Each structure stands twice: as structure tokens, then as C-alpha cells.
mmCIF file of C-alpha atoms in Angstrom:
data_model
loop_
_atom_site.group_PDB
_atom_site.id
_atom_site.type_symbol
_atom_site.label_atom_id
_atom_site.label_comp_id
_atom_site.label_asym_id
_atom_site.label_seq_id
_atom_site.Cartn_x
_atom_site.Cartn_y
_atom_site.Cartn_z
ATOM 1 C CA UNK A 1 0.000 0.000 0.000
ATOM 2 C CA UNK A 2 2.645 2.220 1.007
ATOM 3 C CA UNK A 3 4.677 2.233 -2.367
ATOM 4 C CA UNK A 4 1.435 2.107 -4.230
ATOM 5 C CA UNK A 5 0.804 5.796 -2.676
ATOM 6 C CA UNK A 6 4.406 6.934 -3.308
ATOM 7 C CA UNK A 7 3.768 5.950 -7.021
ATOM 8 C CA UNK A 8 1.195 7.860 -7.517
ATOM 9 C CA UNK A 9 1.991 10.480 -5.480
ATOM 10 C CA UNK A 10 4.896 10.906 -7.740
ATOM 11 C CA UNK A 11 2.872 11.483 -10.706
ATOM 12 C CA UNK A 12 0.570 13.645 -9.141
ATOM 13 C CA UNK A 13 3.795 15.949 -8.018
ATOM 14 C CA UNK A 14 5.128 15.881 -11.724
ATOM 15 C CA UNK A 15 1.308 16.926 -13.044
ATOM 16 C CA UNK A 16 1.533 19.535 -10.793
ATOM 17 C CA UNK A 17 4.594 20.922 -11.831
ATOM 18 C CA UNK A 18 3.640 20.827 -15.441
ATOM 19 C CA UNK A 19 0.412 22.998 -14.395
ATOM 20 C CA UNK A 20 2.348 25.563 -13.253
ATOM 21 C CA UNK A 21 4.740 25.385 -15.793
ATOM 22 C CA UNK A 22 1.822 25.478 -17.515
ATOM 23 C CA UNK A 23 0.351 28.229 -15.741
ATOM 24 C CA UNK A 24 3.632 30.400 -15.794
ATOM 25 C CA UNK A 25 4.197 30.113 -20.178
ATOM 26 C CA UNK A 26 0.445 31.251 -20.395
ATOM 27 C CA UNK A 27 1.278 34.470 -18.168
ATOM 28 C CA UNK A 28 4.274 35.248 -19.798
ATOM 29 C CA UNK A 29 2.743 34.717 -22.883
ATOM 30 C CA UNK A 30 -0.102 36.516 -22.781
ATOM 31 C CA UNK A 31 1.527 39.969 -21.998
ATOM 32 C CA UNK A 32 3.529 39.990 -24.661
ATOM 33 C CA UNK A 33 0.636 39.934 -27.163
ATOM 34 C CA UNK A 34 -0.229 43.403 -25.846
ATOM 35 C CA UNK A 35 -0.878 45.241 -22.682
ATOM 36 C CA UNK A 36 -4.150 44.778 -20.881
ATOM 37 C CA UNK A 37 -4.190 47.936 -18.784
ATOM 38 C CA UNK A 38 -5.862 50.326 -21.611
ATOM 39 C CA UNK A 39 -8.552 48.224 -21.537
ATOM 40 C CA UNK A 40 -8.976 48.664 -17.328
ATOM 41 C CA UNK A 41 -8.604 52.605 -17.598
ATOM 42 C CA UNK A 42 -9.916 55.401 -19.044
ATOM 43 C CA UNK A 43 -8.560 56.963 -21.703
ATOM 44 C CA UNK A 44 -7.487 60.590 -19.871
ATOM 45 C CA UNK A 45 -6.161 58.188 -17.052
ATOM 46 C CA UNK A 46 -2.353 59.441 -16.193
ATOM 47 C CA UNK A 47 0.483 57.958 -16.684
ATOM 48 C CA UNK A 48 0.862 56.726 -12.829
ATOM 49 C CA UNK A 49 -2.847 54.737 -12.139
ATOM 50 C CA UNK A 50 -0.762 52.785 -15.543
ATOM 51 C CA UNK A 51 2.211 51.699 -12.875
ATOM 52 C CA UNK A 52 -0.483 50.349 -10.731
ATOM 53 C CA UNK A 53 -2.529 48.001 -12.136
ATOM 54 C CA UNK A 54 -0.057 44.992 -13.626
ATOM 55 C CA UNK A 55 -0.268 41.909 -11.425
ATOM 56 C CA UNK A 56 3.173 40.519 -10.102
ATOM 57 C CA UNK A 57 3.812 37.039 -10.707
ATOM 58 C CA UNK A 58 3.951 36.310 -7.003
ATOM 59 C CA UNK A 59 0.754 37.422 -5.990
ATOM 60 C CA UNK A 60 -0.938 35.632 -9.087
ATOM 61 C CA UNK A 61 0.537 32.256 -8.283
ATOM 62 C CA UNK A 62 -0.936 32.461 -4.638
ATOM 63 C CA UNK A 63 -4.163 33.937 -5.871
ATOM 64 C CA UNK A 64 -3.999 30.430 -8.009
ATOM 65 C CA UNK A 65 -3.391 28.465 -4.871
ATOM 66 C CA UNK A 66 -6.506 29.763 -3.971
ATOM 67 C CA UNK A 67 -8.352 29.329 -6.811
ATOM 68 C CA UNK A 68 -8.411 33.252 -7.766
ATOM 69 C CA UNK A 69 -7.490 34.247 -10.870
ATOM 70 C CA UNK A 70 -9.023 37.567 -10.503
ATOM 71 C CA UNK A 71 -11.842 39.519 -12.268
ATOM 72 C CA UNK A 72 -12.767 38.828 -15.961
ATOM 73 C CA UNK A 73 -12.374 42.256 -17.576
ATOM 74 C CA UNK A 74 -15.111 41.785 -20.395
ATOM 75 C CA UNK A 75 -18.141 39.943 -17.951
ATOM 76 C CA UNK A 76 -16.806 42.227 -14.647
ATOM 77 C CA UNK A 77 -17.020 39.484 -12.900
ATOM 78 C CA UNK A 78 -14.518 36.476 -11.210
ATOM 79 C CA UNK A 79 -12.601 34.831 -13.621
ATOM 80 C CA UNK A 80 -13.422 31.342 -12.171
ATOM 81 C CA UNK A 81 -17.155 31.778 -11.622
ATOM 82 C CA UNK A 82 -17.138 33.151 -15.519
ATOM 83 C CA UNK A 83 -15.197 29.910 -16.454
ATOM 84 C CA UNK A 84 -17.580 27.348 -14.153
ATOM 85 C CA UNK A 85 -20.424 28.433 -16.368
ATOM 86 C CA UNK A 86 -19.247 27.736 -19.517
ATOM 87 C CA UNK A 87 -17.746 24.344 -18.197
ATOM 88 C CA UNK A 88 -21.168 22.141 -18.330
ATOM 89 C CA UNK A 89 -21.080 22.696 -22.131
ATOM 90 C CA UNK A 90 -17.794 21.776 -22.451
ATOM 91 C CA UNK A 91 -18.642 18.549 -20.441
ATOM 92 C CA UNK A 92 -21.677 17.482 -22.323
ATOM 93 C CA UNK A 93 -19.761 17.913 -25.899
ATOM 94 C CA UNK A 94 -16.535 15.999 -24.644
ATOM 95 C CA UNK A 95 -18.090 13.240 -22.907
ATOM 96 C CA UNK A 96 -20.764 12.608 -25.456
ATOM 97 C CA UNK A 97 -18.000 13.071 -28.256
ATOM 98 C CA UNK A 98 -16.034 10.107 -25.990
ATOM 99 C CA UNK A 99 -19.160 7.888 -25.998
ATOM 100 C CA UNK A 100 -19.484 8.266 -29.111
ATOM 101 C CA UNK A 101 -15.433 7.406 -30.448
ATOM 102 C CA UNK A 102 -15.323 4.374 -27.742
ATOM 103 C CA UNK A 103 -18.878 2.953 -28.298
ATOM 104 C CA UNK A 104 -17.873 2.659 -32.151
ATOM 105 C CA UNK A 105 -14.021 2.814 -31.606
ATOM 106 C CA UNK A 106 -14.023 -0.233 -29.565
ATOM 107 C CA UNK A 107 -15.800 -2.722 -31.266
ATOM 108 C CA UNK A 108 -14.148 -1.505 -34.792
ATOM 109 C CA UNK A 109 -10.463 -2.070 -33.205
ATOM 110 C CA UNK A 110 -11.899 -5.797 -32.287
ATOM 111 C CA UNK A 111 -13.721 -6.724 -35.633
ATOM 112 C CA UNK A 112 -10.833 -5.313 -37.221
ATOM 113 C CA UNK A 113 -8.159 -7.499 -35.668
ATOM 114 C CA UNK A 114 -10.276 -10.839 -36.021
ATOM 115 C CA UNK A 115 -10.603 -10.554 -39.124
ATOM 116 C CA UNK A 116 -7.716 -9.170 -40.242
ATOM 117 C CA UNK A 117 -6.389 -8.532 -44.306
ATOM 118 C CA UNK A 118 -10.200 -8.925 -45.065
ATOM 119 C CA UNK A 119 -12.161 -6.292 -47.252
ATOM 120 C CA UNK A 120 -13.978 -5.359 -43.542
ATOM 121 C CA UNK A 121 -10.515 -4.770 -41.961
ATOM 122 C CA UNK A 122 -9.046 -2.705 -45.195
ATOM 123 C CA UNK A 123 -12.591 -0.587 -44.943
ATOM 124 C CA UNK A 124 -12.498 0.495 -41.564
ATOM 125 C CA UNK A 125 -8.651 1.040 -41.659
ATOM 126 C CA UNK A 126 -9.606 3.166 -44.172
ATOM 127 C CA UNK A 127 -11.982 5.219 -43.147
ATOM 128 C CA UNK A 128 -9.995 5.069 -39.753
ATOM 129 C CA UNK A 129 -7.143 6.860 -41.591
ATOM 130 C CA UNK A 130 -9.167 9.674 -43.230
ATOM 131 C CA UNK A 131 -10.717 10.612 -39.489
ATOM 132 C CA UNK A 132 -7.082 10.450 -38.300
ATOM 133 C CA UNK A 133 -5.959 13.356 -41.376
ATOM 134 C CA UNK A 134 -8.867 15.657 -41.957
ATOM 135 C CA UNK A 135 -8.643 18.638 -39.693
ATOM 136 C CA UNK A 136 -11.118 19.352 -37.527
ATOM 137 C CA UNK A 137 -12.819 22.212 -38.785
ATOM 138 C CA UNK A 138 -12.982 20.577 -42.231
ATOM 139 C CA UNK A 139 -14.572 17.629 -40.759
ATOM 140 C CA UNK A 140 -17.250 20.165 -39.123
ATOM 141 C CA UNK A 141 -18.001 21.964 -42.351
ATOM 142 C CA UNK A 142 -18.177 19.195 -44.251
ATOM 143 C CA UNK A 143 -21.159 17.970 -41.845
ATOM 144 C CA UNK A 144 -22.734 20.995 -41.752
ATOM 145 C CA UNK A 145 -22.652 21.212 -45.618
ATOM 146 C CA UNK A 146 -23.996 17.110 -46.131
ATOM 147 C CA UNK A 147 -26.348 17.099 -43.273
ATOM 148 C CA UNK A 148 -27.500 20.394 -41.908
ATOM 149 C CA UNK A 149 -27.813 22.802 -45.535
ATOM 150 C CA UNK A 150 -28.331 19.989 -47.967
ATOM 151 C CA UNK A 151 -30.549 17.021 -45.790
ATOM 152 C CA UNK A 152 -31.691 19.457 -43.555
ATOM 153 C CA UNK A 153 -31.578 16.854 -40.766
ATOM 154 C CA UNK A 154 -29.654 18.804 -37.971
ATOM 155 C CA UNK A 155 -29.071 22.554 -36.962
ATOM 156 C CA UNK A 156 -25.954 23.863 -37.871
ATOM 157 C CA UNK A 157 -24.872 25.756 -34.307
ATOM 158 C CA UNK A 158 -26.463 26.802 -31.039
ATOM 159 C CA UNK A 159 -26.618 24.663 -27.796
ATOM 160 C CA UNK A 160 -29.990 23.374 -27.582
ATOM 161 C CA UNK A 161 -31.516 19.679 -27.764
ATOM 162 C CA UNK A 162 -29.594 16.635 -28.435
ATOM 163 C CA UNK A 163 -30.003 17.783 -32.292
ATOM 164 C CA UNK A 164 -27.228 20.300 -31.449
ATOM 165 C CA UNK A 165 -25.390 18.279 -30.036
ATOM 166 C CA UNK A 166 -24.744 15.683 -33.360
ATOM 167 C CA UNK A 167 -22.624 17.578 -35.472
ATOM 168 C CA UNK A 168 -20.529 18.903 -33.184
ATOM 169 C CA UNK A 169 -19.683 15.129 -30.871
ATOM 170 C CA UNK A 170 -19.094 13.803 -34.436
ATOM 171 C CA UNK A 171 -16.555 16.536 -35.700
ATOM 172 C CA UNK A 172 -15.114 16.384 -32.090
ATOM 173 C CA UNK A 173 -14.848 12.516 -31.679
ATOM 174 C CA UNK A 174 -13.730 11.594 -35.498
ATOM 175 C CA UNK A 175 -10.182 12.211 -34.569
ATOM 176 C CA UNK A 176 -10.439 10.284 -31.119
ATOM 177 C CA UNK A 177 -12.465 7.652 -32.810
ATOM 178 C CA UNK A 178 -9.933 6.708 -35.533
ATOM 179 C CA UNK A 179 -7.044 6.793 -32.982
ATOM 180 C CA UNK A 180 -8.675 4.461 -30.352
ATOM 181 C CA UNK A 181 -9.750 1.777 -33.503
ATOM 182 C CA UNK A 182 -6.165 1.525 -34.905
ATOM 183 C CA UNK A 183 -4.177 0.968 -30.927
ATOM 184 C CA UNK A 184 -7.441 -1.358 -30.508
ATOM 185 C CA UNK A 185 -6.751 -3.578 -33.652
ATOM 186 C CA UNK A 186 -2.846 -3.256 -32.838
ATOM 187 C CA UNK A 187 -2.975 -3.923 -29.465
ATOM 188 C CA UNK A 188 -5.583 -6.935 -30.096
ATOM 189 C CA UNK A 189 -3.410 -8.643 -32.588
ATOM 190 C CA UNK A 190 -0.491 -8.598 -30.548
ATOM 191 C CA UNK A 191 -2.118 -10.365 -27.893
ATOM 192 C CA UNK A 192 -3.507 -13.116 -30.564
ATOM 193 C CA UNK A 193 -0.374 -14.474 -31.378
ATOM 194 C CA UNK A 194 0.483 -15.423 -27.776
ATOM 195 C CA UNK A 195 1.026 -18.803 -27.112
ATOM 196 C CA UNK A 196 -1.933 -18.656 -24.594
ATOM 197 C CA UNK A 197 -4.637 -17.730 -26.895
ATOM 198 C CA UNK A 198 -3.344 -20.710 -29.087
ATOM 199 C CA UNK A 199 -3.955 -22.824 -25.958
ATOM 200 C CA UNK A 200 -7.304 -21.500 -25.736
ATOM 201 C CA UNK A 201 -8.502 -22.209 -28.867
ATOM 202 C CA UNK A 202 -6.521 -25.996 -28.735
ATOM 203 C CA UNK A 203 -8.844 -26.165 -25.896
ATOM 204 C CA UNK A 204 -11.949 -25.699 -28.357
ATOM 205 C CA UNK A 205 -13.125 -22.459 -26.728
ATOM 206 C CA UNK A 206 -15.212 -20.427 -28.989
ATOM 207 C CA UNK A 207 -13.536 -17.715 -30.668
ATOM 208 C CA UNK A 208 -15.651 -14.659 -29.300
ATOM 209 C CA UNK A 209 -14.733 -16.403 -26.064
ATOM 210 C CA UNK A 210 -11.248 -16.612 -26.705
ATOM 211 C CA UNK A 211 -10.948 -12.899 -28.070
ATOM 212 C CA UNK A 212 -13.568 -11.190 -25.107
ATOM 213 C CA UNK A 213 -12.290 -13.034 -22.353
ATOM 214 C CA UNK A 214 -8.401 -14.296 -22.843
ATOM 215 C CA UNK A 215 -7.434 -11.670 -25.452
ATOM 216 C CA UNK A 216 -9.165 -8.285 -24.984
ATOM 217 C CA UNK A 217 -8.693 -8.026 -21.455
ATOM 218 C CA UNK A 218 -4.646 -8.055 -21.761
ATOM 219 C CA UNK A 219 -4.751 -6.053 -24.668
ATOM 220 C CA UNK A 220 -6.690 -3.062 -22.682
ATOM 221 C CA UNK A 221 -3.797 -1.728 -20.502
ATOM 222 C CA UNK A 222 -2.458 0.474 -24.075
ATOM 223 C CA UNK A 223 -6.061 1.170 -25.032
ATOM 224 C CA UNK A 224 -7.297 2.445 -21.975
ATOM 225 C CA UNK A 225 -4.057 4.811 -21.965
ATOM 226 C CA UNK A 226 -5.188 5.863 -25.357
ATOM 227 C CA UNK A 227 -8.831 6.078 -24.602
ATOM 228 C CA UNK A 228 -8.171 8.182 -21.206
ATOM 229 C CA UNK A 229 -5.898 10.908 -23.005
ATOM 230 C CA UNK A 230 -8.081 10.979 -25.788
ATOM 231 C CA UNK A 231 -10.907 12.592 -23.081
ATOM 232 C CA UNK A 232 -8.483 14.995 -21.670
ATOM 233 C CA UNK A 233 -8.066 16.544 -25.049
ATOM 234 C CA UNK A 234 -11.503 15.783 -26.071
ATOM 235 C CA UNK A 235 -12.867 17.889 -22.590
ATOM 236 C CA UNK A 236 -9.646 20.388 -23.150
ATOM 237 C CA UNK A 237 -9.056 20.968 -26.996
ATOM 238 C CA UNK A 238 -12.045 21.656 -28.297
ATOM 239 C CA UNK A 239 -11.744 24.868 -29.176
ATOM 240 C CA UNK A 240 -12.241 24.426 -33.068
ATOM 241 C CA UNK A 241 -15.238 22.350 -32.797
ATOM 242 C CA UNK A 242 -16.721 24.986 -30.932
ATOM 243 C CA UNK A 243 -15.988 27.592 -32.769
ATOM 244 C CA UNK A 244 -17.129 26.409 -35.861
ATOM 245 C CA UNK A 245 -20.571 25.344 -34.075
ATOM 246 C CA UNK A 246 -21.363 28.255 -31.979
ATOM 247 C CA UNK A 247 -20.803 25.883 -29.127
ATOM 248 C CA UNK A 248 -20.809 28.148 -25.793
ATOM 249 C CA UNK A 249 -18.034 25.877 -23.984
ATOM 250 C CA UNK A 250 -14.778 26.845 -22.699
ATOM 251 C CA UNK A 251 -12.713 26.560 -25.934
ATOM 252 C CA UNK A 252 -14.972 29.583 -27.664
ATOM 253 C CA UNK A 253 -14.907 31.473 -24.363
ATOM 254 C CA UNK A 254 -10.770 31.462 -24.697
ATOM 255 C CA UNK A 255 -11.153 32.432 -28.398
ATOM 256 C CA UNK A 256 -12.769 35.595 -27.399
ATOM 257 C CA UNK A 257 -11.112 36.437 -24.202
ATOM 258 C CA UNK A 258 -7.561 35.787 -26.106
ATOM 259 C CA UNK A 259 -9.287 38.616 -28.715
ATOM 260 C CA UNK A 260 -10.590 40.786 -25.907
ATOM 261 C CA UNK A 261 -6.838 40.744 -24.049
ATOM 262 C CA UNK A 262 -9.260 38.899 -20.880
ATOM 263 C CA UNK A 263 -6.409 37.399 -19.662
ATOM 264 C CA UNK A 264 -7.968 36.351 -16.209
ATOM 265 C CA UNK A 265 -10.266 34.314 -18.228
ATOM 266 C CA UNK A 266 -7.778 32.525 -20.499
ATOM 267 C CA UNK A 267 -5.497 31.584 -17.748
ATOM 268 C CA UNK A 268 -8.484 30.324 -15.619
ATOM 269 C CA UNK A 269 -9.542 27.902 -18.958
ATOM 270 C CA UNK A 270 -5.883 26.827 -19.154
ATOM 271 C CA UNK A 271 -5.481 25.693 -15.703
ATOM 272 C CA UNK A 272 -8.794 24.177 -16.214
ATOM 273 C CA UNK A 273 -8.176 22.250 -18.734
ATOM 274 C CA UNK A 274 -4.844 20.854 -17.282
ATOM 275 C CA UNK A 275 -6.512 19.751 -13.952
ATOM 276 C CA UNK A 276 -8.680 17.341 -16.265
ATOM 277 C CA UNK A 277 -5.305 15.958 -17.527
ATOM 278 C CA UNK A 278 -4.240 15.617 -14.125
ATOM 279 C CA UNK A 279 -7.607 14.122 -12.777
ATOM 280 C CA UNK A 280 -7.573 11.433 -15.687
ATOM 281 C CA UNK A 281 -4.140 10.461 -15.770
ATOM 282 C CA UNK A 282 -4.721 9.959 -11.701
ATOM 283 C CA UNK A 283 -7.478 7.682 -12.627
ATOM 284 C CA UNK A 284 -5.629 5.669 -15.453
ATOM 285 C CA UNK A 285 -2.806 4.958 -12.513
ATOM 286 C CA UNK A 286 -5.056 3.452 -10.308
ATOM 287 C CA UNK A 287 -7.103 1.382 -13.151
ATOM 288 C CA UNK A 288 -3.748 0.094 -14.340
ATOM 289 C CA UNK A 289 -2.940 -2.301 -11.387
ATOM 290 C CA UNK A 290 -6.655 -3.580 -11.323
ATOM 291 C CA UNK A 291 -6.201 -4.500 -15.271
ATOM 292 C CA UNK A 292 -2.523 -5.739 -15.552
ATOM 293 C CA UNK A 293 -0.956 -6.904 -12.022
ATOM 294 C CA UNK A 294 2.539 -6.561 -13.498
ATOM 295 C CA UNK A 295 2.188 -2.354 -12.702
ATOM 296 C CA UNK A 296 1.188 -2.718 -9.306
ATOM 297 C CA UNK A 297 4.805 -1.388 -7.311
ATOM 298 C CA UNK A 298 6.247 -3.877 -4.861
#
């Protein structure tokens, strides 16, 4: 138990430190696209009230601490309650979008590898590859072009019912989808030439049996680390999709706070977005030693 804590607490030290490396890059950054403080005074304001208003570095890493990351300048309000509303958008795109890439992913990556060099396995490869290469926003304009303008099946933007919500968890879950089916079909046949499965099936085991229960299960640890990264960008780097679909989530908030010089805003997204790394990667630590007892520290 005790070196099981000291592993993880290890990686959750070294996700830390990448959020405030994180954190410290998006500050420096930021400034140096322009100066905010025009935007905080009046015009006839003098030249001193200027030398008062930029935040130290200090005192914004211990408002961070805190979970302050000051007042929005365009919604006059704090940066973190301003970012907590757009967040249940962003939640209901990414984790639909990752229902969607593992609920067809999955089972894709496992037809796929059974049977493999067949027209069914060259066809999804296929297709596989294209949602791997097409850029996002192509992807969503191409769907907005087939199914919203010329079938008139779906809106083309807005939040609203679960029609909304179509377009944009297929644009947002192609690339995810593609990614999760190729590691599934790789990972899958790797495990199938193991001298184990051959026992299996010597044994006269049926082969779903064989592939479900013997195969799959040792062939998860890889696509479960694929799967779980692939929802920490789908929940953190969607700012294209929503952008293209009017989605009010917080990759389009960033988009216009980066245009508005809002940096409270943007840095509040960023760190955001990097605690949902951390919070998953946590998570895929711990499900490791329950799926492969060869990770588990001694």
C-alpha cells in the first residue's frame, strides 16, 4: 500500500509541476501579445494609475493556490465563476463526443483485428485513416454542408436539444475515434499471437470467447491509456469544434477572451483544462494495477 501511494503520489507531483509550468508560459505569454491595462482605464487616465494596475507574478501564483485568478475584464465578474459556467457545455460535448469514439471505436479495433487482411478490416482502416488526417474544422463543415444545408436533418450551431449536439460530438470525436480503432486492432493482434490464446482455442473455446475473455482483457492496458488521453483533449481541446458550431463551452470562451486581451479568463480555462489531464491520468494509474498486475509497485 505504502509504495502504491508513493507511485502515484509521484505522478501527481510531476502533473503539478507541469500545471504551473503550464500556468507560468500562459502568463508570460499573454503579456507579450499586448498590454491589458488600456482596456482597465480610461482613456485621460495618467500615466501613474498605468504603474499600478499589472499583477506581479507572485501574488498571481498564490491567488492560483486559492483558486483566484481575478476579475474577468469583459463579464466584470470572477474569472473562475465566468469559467464554471461555460464548463457544463464543455462537459456534455466531450463526454458525449467520448461515448461516441469508444462505443464505435471499440468494437471496430476488435472486428478489425479478427478478421484481419479482409475487405472489412481494409474498410475500416480506411476510413480510420481519413478521421485520423482531416482537420477538424474541415470535418465540421463538411457535416454541416452534407447534413444540416443539404438534408436538412440537424441545426448547424447553437446549444440546444440533443439535435445540437450531433454535429458537433461527431466533428469532435472523429479524430479520437480513428485513434482508439487503430491501438485497438494493434494492441488486439499482438495479444492473438500469444502462445496462450493458441492454448485457448486448442482447448476448443469459442472464438468470441477466446478474443472477449483471454485476449481483450490483456490487450486493454495500451487502449485504456489511449482512450483516457483521448478525453483529456476531447474535454480540453475543443476549441475548433466549438468555434465552428457556436458551441458556448470553454474553448470559444478562450477564443474571445484571447481577442478581448481577458487574460484572467484565459489563464483560468488553461489551468482548467490541465486539472482534467491531471484528474484522468490519476485515474488511469489506479485502473492500471486492477487490469494488468505486473504495474502494481512492490
Amino acid at each position: 500500500m505504502r509504495a502504491l501511494a508513493a507511485f502515484l503520489a509521484a505522478r501527481l507531483v510531476r502533473a503539478l509541476i507541469a500545471v504551473w509550468l503550464v500556468s507560468t508560459v500562459v502568463f508570460v505569454v499573454m503579456r507579450l501579445s499586448g498590454d491589458p491595462v488600456p482596456l482597465l482605464l480610461p482613456a485621460d487616465a495618467p500615466r501613474s494609475e498605468y504603474a499600478r494596475v499589472p499583477v506581479q507574478y507572485a501574488v498571481f501564483l498564490g491567488h492560483v493556490v486559492r483558486g483566484d485568478f481575478g476579475r474577468s475584464i469583459h463579464f466584470r465578474e470572477p474569472a473562475m465563476r465566468v469559467a464554471i459556467g461555460y464548463l457544463p457545455a464543455t462537459v456534455e460535448l466531450g463526454l458525449t463526443a467520448f461515448a461516441l469514439a469508444v462505443l464505435v471505436a471499440v468494437p471496430v479495433g476488435v472486428v478489425s483485428a479478427v478478421r484481419r487482411n479482409t475487405a472489412v478490416d481494409h474498410a475500416a482502416m480506411a476510413v480510420a485513416l481519413v478521421g485520423q488526417s482531416a482537420p477538424t474544422f474541415f470535418l465540421g463543415i463538411l457535416f454541416i454542408l452534407m447534413l444540416s444545408l443539404k438534408a436538412g436533418l440537424l441545426p448547424t450551431s447553437g446549444r440546444g436539444d440533443w439535435t445540437h449536439l450531433v454535429l458537433p460530438a461527431m466533428t469532435l470525436g472523429a479524430f479520437s475515434m480513428a485513434s482508439i480503432a487503430r491501438l485497438t486492432r494493434s494492441a488486439l493482434l499482438e495479444v492473438l499471437r500469444q502462445d496462450y490464446v493458441r492454448t485457448a482455442r486448442a482447448k476448443g473455446l469459442r472464438e468470441w470467447r477466446v478474443v472477449v475473455k483471454h485476449a481483450f482483457r490483456n490487450a486493454a492496458v495500451p487502449v485504456l491509456t489511449i482512450t483516457g488521453l483521448q478525453l483529456g483533449t476531447l474535454l480540453g481541446a475543443s476549441v475548433v469544434t466549438e468555434t465552428v458550431f457556436a458551441w458556448p463551452g470553454l474553448g470559444r470562451l478562450a477564443i474571445h477572451s484571447i481577442y478581448n486581451r481577458d487574460y484572467p479568463i484565459v489563464q483560468c480555462v488553461v489551468f482548467l483544462s490541465a486539472l482534467v489531464f491531471i484528474v484522468i491520468n490519476f485515474v488511469i494509474d489506479l485502473t492500471y494495477g486492477l487490469l494488468d498486475p505486473r504495474i502494481r509497485p512492490r
